[in-house]
XYZ file of C-alpha atoms in Angstrom:
450
model
C 15.626 -5.271 -20.549
C 18.771 -6.078 -18.986
C 20.526 -4.249 -16.162
C 23.181 -2.389 -18.236
C 20.519 -1.050 -20.565
C 18.241 -0.103 -17.724
C 21.201 1.663 -16.271
C 21.920 3.383 -19.341
C 18.329 4.471 -19.652
C 18.348 5.991 -16.092
C 21.564 7.901 -16.456
C 21.347 11.438 -16.247
C 23.536 13.622 -18.500
C 25.846 15.817 -16.249
C 25.912 18.425 -18.843
C 22.381 19.146 -19.698
C 20.904 17.713 -16.603
C 18.460 15.588 -18.677
C 18.203 11.920 -19.092
C 20.665 10.526 -21.572
C 17.797 8.345 -23.062
C 15.353 10.475 -25.238
C 12.748 7.850 -24.272
C 13.011 8.154 -20.495
C 13.358 12.050 -20.818
C 10.002 11.800 -22.564
C 8.468 9.705 -19.881
C 9.506 12.036 -17.115
C 7.919 14.762 -19.232
C 4.818 13.226 -19.465
C 4.836 12.453 -15.623
C 5.295 15.795 -14.395
C 3.234 17.345 -17.238
C -0.177 17.905 -15.509
C 1.486 19.446 -12.039
C 3.684 21.464 -14.310
C 1.103 22.882 -16.543
C -0.962 24.113 -13.745
C 1.996 25.900 -11.959
C 3.082 27.569 -15.241
C -0.405 28.906 -15.929
C -0.873 30.299 -12.483
C 2.656 31.465 -12.312
C 2.743 33.362 -15.456
C -0.580 34.817 -14.958
C 0.431 36.195 -11.665
C 3.647 37.383 -13.187
C 1.900 39.345 -15.846
C -0.345 40.840 -13.048
C 2.425 42.001 -10.795
C 4.661 43.142 -14.031
C 1.758 45.591 -14.965
C 1.246 46.807 -11.550
C 4.689 48.124 -11.758
C 3.708 50.820 -14.226
C 2.746 52.770 -11.369
C 6.337 52.917 -10.043
C 7.153 53.661 -13.486
C 4.927 56.704 -13.512
C 6.346 58.047 -10.379
C 10.259 57.530 -10.777
C 11.148 57.439 -14.395
C 11.717 60.599 -16.755
C 10.144 59.053 -19.720
C 7.357 57.317 -17.655
C 4.460 57.391 -20.616
C 6.816 55.524 -22.849
C 7.998 53.183 -20.101
C 4.256 52.299 -19.297
C 3.628 51.816 -22.930
C 6.397 49.469 -23.348
C 5.442 47.457 -19.907
C 1.953 47.121 -20.950
C 2.826 46.096 -24.458
C 4.841 43.311 -22.932
C 2.416 42.206 -20.622
C -0.078 41.853 -23.755
C 2.343 39.860 -25.668
C 3.019 37.577 -22.442
C -0.864 37.331 -22.000
C -1.283 36.093 -25.436
C 1.362 33.240 -24.833
C -0.694 32.517 -21.626
C -3.625 32.035 -23.560
C -2.215 29.926 -26.149
C -0.767 27.839 -23.149
C -4.535 26.868 -22.441
C -5.236 25.483 -25.891
C -5.247 21.694 -25.812
C -3.056 21.668 -29.072
C -0.339 23.904 -27.599
C -0.641 22.947 -23.692
C 2.435 20.580 -24.123
C 4.593 23.603 -25.113
C 3.744 25.119 -21.713
C 7.513 25.329 -20.841
C 8.513 27.156 -24.137
C 5.603 29.355 -23.791
C 6.526 30.360 -20.259
C 9.956 31.215 -21.288
C 8.793 33.144 -24.149
C 6.675 35.227 -21.789
C 9.299 35.749 -19.658
C 11.701 36.743 -22.174
C 9.361 39.144 -23.669
C 8.800 40.852 -20.170
C 12.734 40.897 -19.749
C 12.918 42.510 -22.927
C 10.665 45.160 -22.139
C 12.515 46.045 -18.719
C 15.772 46.287 -21.120
C 13.685 48.723 -23.504
C 12.832 50.751 -20.582
C 16.557 51.068 -19.192
C 17.806 51.900 -22.795
C 15.025 54.838 -22.920
C 15.995 56.426 -19.872
C 18.797 59.028 -19.857
C 20.643 57.460 -16.565
C 20.971 54.340 -14.625
C 19.656 56.020 -11.302
C 16.839 53.383 -10.807
C 17.626 49.853 -9.929
C 15.598 48.250 -12.802
C 18.536 45.599 -13.099
C 16.912 44.042 -9.916
C 13.905 42.985 -12.394
C 16.187 40.509 -13.952
C 17.137 39.031 -10.577
C 13.759 38.390 -9.868
C 12.974 36.843 -13.205
C 15.852 34.489 -12.784
C 14.621 33.237 -9.468
C 11.127 33.199 -11.103
C 12.198 30.824 -14.032
C 14.720 28.705 -11.969
C 13.019 28.101 -8.713
C 9.156 28.919 -9.073
C 8.654 27.479 -12.692
C 11.339 24.958 -12.233
C 12.159 25.191 -16.104
C 14.549 22.834 -17.648
C 18.251 23.727 -16.999
C 19.306 24.717 -20.753
C 16.045 26.623 -21.157
C 16.661 28.561 -17.740
C 20.304 29.236 -18.729
C 19.057 30.696 -22.249
C 16.688 33.101 -20.529
C 19.354 34.287 -18.198
C 21.810 34.735 -20.878
C 19.447 36.537 -23.303
C 18.839 38.805 -19.972
C 22.383 39.474 -19.784
C 22.846 40.233 -23.247
C 20.025 42.521 -23.203
C 21.267 44.805 -20.339
C 24.664 44.907 -22.043
C 23.186 46.161 -25.072
C 20.875 48.512 -23.112
C 23.753 50.051 -21.290
C 25.778 50.262 -24.297
C 24.692 53.880 -25.105
C 24.913 55.044 -21.277
C 27.491 56.868 -19.674
C 30.380 54.275 -18.712
C 29.938 54.963 -15.011
C 30.508 52.767 -12.163
C 26.848 51.599 -12.365
C 27.391 50.392 -16.172
C 29.922 47.790 -15.075
C 28.465 46.902 -11.688
C 25.061 45.937 -12.785
C 26.049 43.527 -15.214
C 28.457 42.008 -13.041
C 25.899 41.687 -10.234
C 23.579 39.948 -12.577
C 26.266 37.575 -13.733
C 27.008 36.438 -10.408
C 23.376 35.985 -9.461
C 22.618 34.221 -12.669
C 25.631 31.800 -11.780
C 24.035 31.032 -8.433
C 20.351 30.627 -10.003
C 21.925 28.518 -12.755
C 23.461 26.126 -10.377
C 20.308 25.862 -8.429
C 18.208 25.072 -11.395
C 20.901 22.439 -12.446
C 20.596 20.758 -8.895
C 16.886 20.983 -9.106
C 16.342 19.342 -12.248
C 18.745 16.319 -11.341
C 17.070 15.953 -8.029
C 13.679 16.055 -9.720
C 14.787 13.485 -12.270
C 16.321 11.125 -9.333
C 12.821 11.581 -7.474
C 11.016 10.594 -10.854
C 13.274 7.325 -10.953
C 12.613 6.361 -7.314
C 8.844 7.147 -8.072
C 9.035 4.622 -10.987
C 11.034 2.005 -9.265
C 8.368 2.026 -6.404
C 5.444 1.694 -8.841
C 7.430 -1.337 -10.519
C 7.534 -2.721 -6.880
C 4.076 -2.316 -6.100
C 3.109 -3.786 -9.295
C 5.300 -6.811 -8.522
C 3.630 -7.176 -5.123
C 0.259 -7.009 -6.569
C 1.350 -9.801 -8.859
C 2.490 -11.636 -5.818
C -0.550 -10.982 -3.925
C -2.675 -12.127 -6.950
C -0.705 -15.348 -7.312
C -1.037 -15.951 -3.449
C -4.701 -15.539 -3.644
C -4.737 -17.859 -6.618
C -2.586 -20.523 -4.761
C -5.104 -20.544 -1.991
C -7.970 -20.694 -4.216
C -6.052 -23.660 -5.924
C -5.267 -25.224 -2.562
C -8.790 -25.246 -1.434
C -10.204 -26.409 -4.582
C -7.767 -29.380 -4.555
C -8.859 -30.244 -1.033
C -12.541 -30.042 -1.909
C -11.947 -32.322 -4.730
C -9.726 -34.539 -2.726
C -12.863 -34.914 0.008
C -15.189 -35.434 -3.241
C -13.125 -38.432 -4.553
C -12.125 -40.221 -1.470
C -15.393 -39.683 0.658
C -17.438 -42.288 -1.352
C -14.601 -44.924 -1.379
C -14.204 -44.467 2.370
C -17.994 -44.871 3.121
C -18.061 -47.725 0.996
C -14.944 -49.408 2.703
C -16.537 -48.514 6.052
C -19.893 -50.099 5.126
C -18.275 -53.137 3.588
C -16.138 -53.446 6.656
C -19.301 -53.480 8.974
C -20.588 -56.257 6.773
C -17.268 -58.279 7.151
C -17.254 -57.711 11.060
C -20.709 -58.716 11.420
C -20.243 -61.975 9.101
C -17.012 -62.889 10.849
C -18.516 -62.457 14.580
C -19.050 -66.219 14.824
C -16.285 -67.316 12.520
C -13.737 -69.652 14.082
C -10.935 -67.234 13.115
C -10.833 -64.201 15.192
C -7.831 -62.982 13.357
C -10.154 -62.012 10.217
C -12.593 -60.112 12.301
C -9.869 -58.390 13.858
C -8.249 -57.506 10.595
C -11.806 -56.307 9.397
C -12.248 -54.114 12.594
C -8.727 -52.423 11.853
C -9.633 -51.701 8.299
C -12.873 -50.059 9.639
C -11.091 -48.249 12.504
C -8.446 -46.808 9.928
C -11.014 -45.878 7.434
C -12.902 -43.829 10.196
C -9.664 -42.295 11.199
C -8.976 -41.325 7.581
C -12.302 -39.758 7.040
C -12.025 -37.808 10.299
C -8.565 -36.607 9.564
C -9.535 -35.521 6.038
C -12.536 -33.600 7.172
C -10.521 -31.894 9.968
C -7.680 -30.828 7.609
C -10.229 -29.445 5.204
C -12.015 -27.453 7.882
C -8.599 -26.073 8.985
C -7.848 -24.812 5.599
C -11.145 -23.538 4.646
C -10.332 -21.081 7.571
C -7.873 -19.394 5.263
C -10.622 -18.952 2.722
C -12.838 -17.469 5.273
C -10.263 -15.103 6.472
C -10.095 -13.427 3.107
C -13.985 -12.638 3.100
C -13.990 -12.185 6.733
C -16.824 -9.588 7.897
C -16.675 -9.394 11.842
C -20.106 -8.101 13.552
C -21.212 -8.064 17.021
C -22.334 -11.560 18.360
C -24.130 -11.761 21.850
C -22.249 -13.838 24.224
C -25.158 -15.564 25.351
C -25.803 -16.915 21.885
C -22.221 -18.323 21.917
C -22.628 -20.276 24.955
C -26.010 -21.641 23.672
C -24.500 -22.604 20.428
C -21.700 -24.520 22.017
C -24.138 -26.189 24.527
C -26.163 -27.254 21.398
C -23.122 -28.732 19.577
C -21.900 -30.772 22.516
C -22.206 -34.457 22.176
C -25.026 -36.246 23.993
C -22.538 -38.262 26.030
C -21.263 -34.909 27.741
C -23.624 -33.011 30.340
C -23.172 -29.342 30.416
C -23.675 -26.655 32.904
C -23.475 -22.825 33.103
C -21.428 -20.604 35.267
C -21.436 -17.056 35.424
C -22.419 -15.364 31.796
C -21.614 -11.729 31.652
C -23.692 -9.398 29.421
C -22.195 -8.065 26.243
C -21.178 -8.999 22.699
C -17.980 -10.079 21.061
C -16.859 -8.867 17.583
C -16.225 -11.874 15.223
C -17.047 -13.370 11.843
C -20.018 -15.567 12.252
C -18.722 -18.180 9.786
C -15.191 -18.367 11.543
C -16.845 -18.369 15.085
C -19.114 -21.361 14.070
C -15.920 -23.245 12.865
C -14.316 -22.887 16.392
C -17.420 -23.909 18.249
C -18.123 -26.826 15.900
C -14.298 -27.827 16.171
C -14.511 -27.237 19.972
C -17.454 -29.851 20.148
C -15.684 -32.110 17.761
C -12.937 -32.487 20.480
C -15.458 -33.819 22.967
C -16.941 -36.122 20.333
C -13.714 -38.007 20.727
C -14.346 -40.829 23.185
C -10.609 -40.990 24.138
C -10.804 -37.618 25.993
C -13.066 -39.079 28.548
C -15.125 -35.886 29.089
C -18.348 -36.603 30.709
C -19.237 -32.859 32.179
C -18.561 -29.293 30.970
C -18.899 -26.065 32.685
C -19.333 -22.988 30.521
C -18.823 -19.378 31.688
C -18.242 -16.068 30.252
C -16.434 -13.170 32.022
C -15.610 -9.348 30.684
C -12.212 -8.359 31.958
C -9.351 -6.221 30.375
C -11.405 -5.115 27.488
C -11.872 -8.759 26.088
C -14.638 -11.305 26.525
C -13.436 -14.870 27.871
C -15.284 -17.967 27.249
C -14.094 -20.487 30.009
C -14.700 -24.238 29.449
C -14.136 -26.319 32.321
C -14.104 -30.205 31.946
C -13.316 -33.625 33.652
C -11.714 -35.078 30.764
C -8.120 -36.587 30.850
C -5.634 -34.096 31.863
C -3.352 -32.460 29.226
C 0.091 -31.588 29.890
C 1.547 -28.428 28.623
C 3.632 -30.344 25.942
C 0.452 -32.314 24.912
C -1.859 -29.145 24.568
C 0.917 -27.494 22.474
C 1.259 -30.534 20.116
C -2.771 -30.178 19.743
C -2.896 -26.555 18.884
C 0.362 -26.333 17.014
C -0.177 -24.646 13.654
C 0.334 -26.900 10.779
C 3.190 -24.610 9.322
C 5.215 -25.454 12.349
C 4.608 -28.834 12.746
C 7.553 -31.489 12.112
C 5.723 -34.676 12.961
C 2.334 -34.908 11.079
C 0.762 -38.104 12.463
C 0.314 -39.194 16.120
C 2.384 -41.770 17.969
C 0.113 -44.664 16.618
C 0.075 -43.182 13.166
C -3.673 -43.708 12.649
C -4.797 -39.969 12.529
C -4.091 -36.339 12.802
C -5.716 -34.478 15.603
C -7.154 -31.317 14.158
C -10.126 -30.349 16.640
C -8.269 -27.957 18.958
C -5.837 -26.959 16.381
C -8.798 -25.676 14.250
C -10.105 -23.922 17.344
C -6.920 -22.083 18.087
C -6.568 -21.069 14.422
C -10.055 -19.842 14.150
C -9.481 -17.781 17.372
C -6.585 -16.327 16.165
C -8.137 -14.970 12.997
C -10.855 -13.539 14.981
C -8.243 -11.544 16.961
C -8.368 -13.382 20.223
C -6.304 -16.071 21.995
C -6.793 -19.462 23.298
C -5.054 -20.805 26.317
C -5.073 -23.976 28.661
C -4.550 -24.845 32.216
C -4.478 -28.372 33.700
C -6.844 -28.783 36.736
C -6.748 -31.448 39.460
C -9.441 -33.543 37.408
C -9.691 -31.907 34.141
C -8.728 -29.095 31.911
C -9.682 -25.440 31.670
C -9.715 -23.789 28.298
C -9.829 -20.007 27.996
C -11.063 -18.442 24.818
C -10.992 -14.839 24.523
C -12.641 -12.436 22.051
C -12.454 -8.877 21.023
C -15.271 -7.107 22.749
C -17.749 -5.585 20.221
C -18.057 -1.928 21.805
C -14.301 -1.592 22.388
C -13.218 -2.793 18.766
C -16.003 -0.347 17.124
C -14.709 2.409 19.287
C -11.051 1.783 18.069
C -12.361 1.627 14.420
């Protein structure tokens, strides 16, 4: 549907206060049907009750009170019949017409009562003001139907006053009703336009929600396709990489005693490049799998002593480990994501180029978070170097290291995993090493917040 056609379908006729498009008007009626039907049923039921109770007032103030009571109760019976029809499934869609009919019958009853009385001493014309307010603002009936009801009221009272003495009241009452009907009619007109504009806004919000749901579904599918593509990539290149590495070892061993050192060096270069490529691919896959793990994350309390124990078991053999202060308590994290963070941290120390030989692990509880402190004697990282190593892939401009041989992913994966968990990772350069501080949400505080 093009934009001009959509605008035409949403246009409201300023004369009738309805949608210019019959299709849009029908959709609007279906939209309000359930709520309006309930309101009309209750409102007409209460109106009949109060209308009948006025028989007591008729008995006390009217001259021909018996006749007035008979008229009132008769009108109540007809209105009640219309209400009962409103409860039938085959007629419930006509609830607005049935409500207007019931109100017209009760108004006709009041007009008959006025016509049967000798004078105009009693202010029975106020009943029509109440009826106008009822139909326009309580039932919120269609503007044209509300106007028809009020015009019928006015015509009926003029007819009822026709045989009365032409006193001041005979002129004042119709004039008062006319002015009040104008006010009520204008209010009904505004209400109908406002309700239809609200309907258009609701429809627009629903369409936007559908579009957002579609975009969300597409984003989830894109993520699934990305992970599947990465898995397939690893599946296809791992075997050739292992083969290249194996044959490189054979070549290096075969050329160890060869007169040409250049050939052996080339074979070693092939082997190192293959190892680096395998490491980069595995790191990249582990980093992107965190997105998949985040979508199905199920955090749970995990004892901090278990975290320290797991990390100590994952550290490579060449790195000795000692424990500092370990506070008691639990963190709140998804076990799979936490495991990925610890594996990547250990992977960082498996790289011989870090120069780490000793690591000290400690846990402290401060400011509502649990902090894992890792101090090492590795090569000191500057703030700029650390930022390069943990920078998210979405913010990177240079994807390779200065030598162009691999992409460092270990600390980057740790930082991403900690971010998903809801914690933070910080680094400080020491005199002879580095200190990493990994903070996690405390299980008790997180559960209390939930």
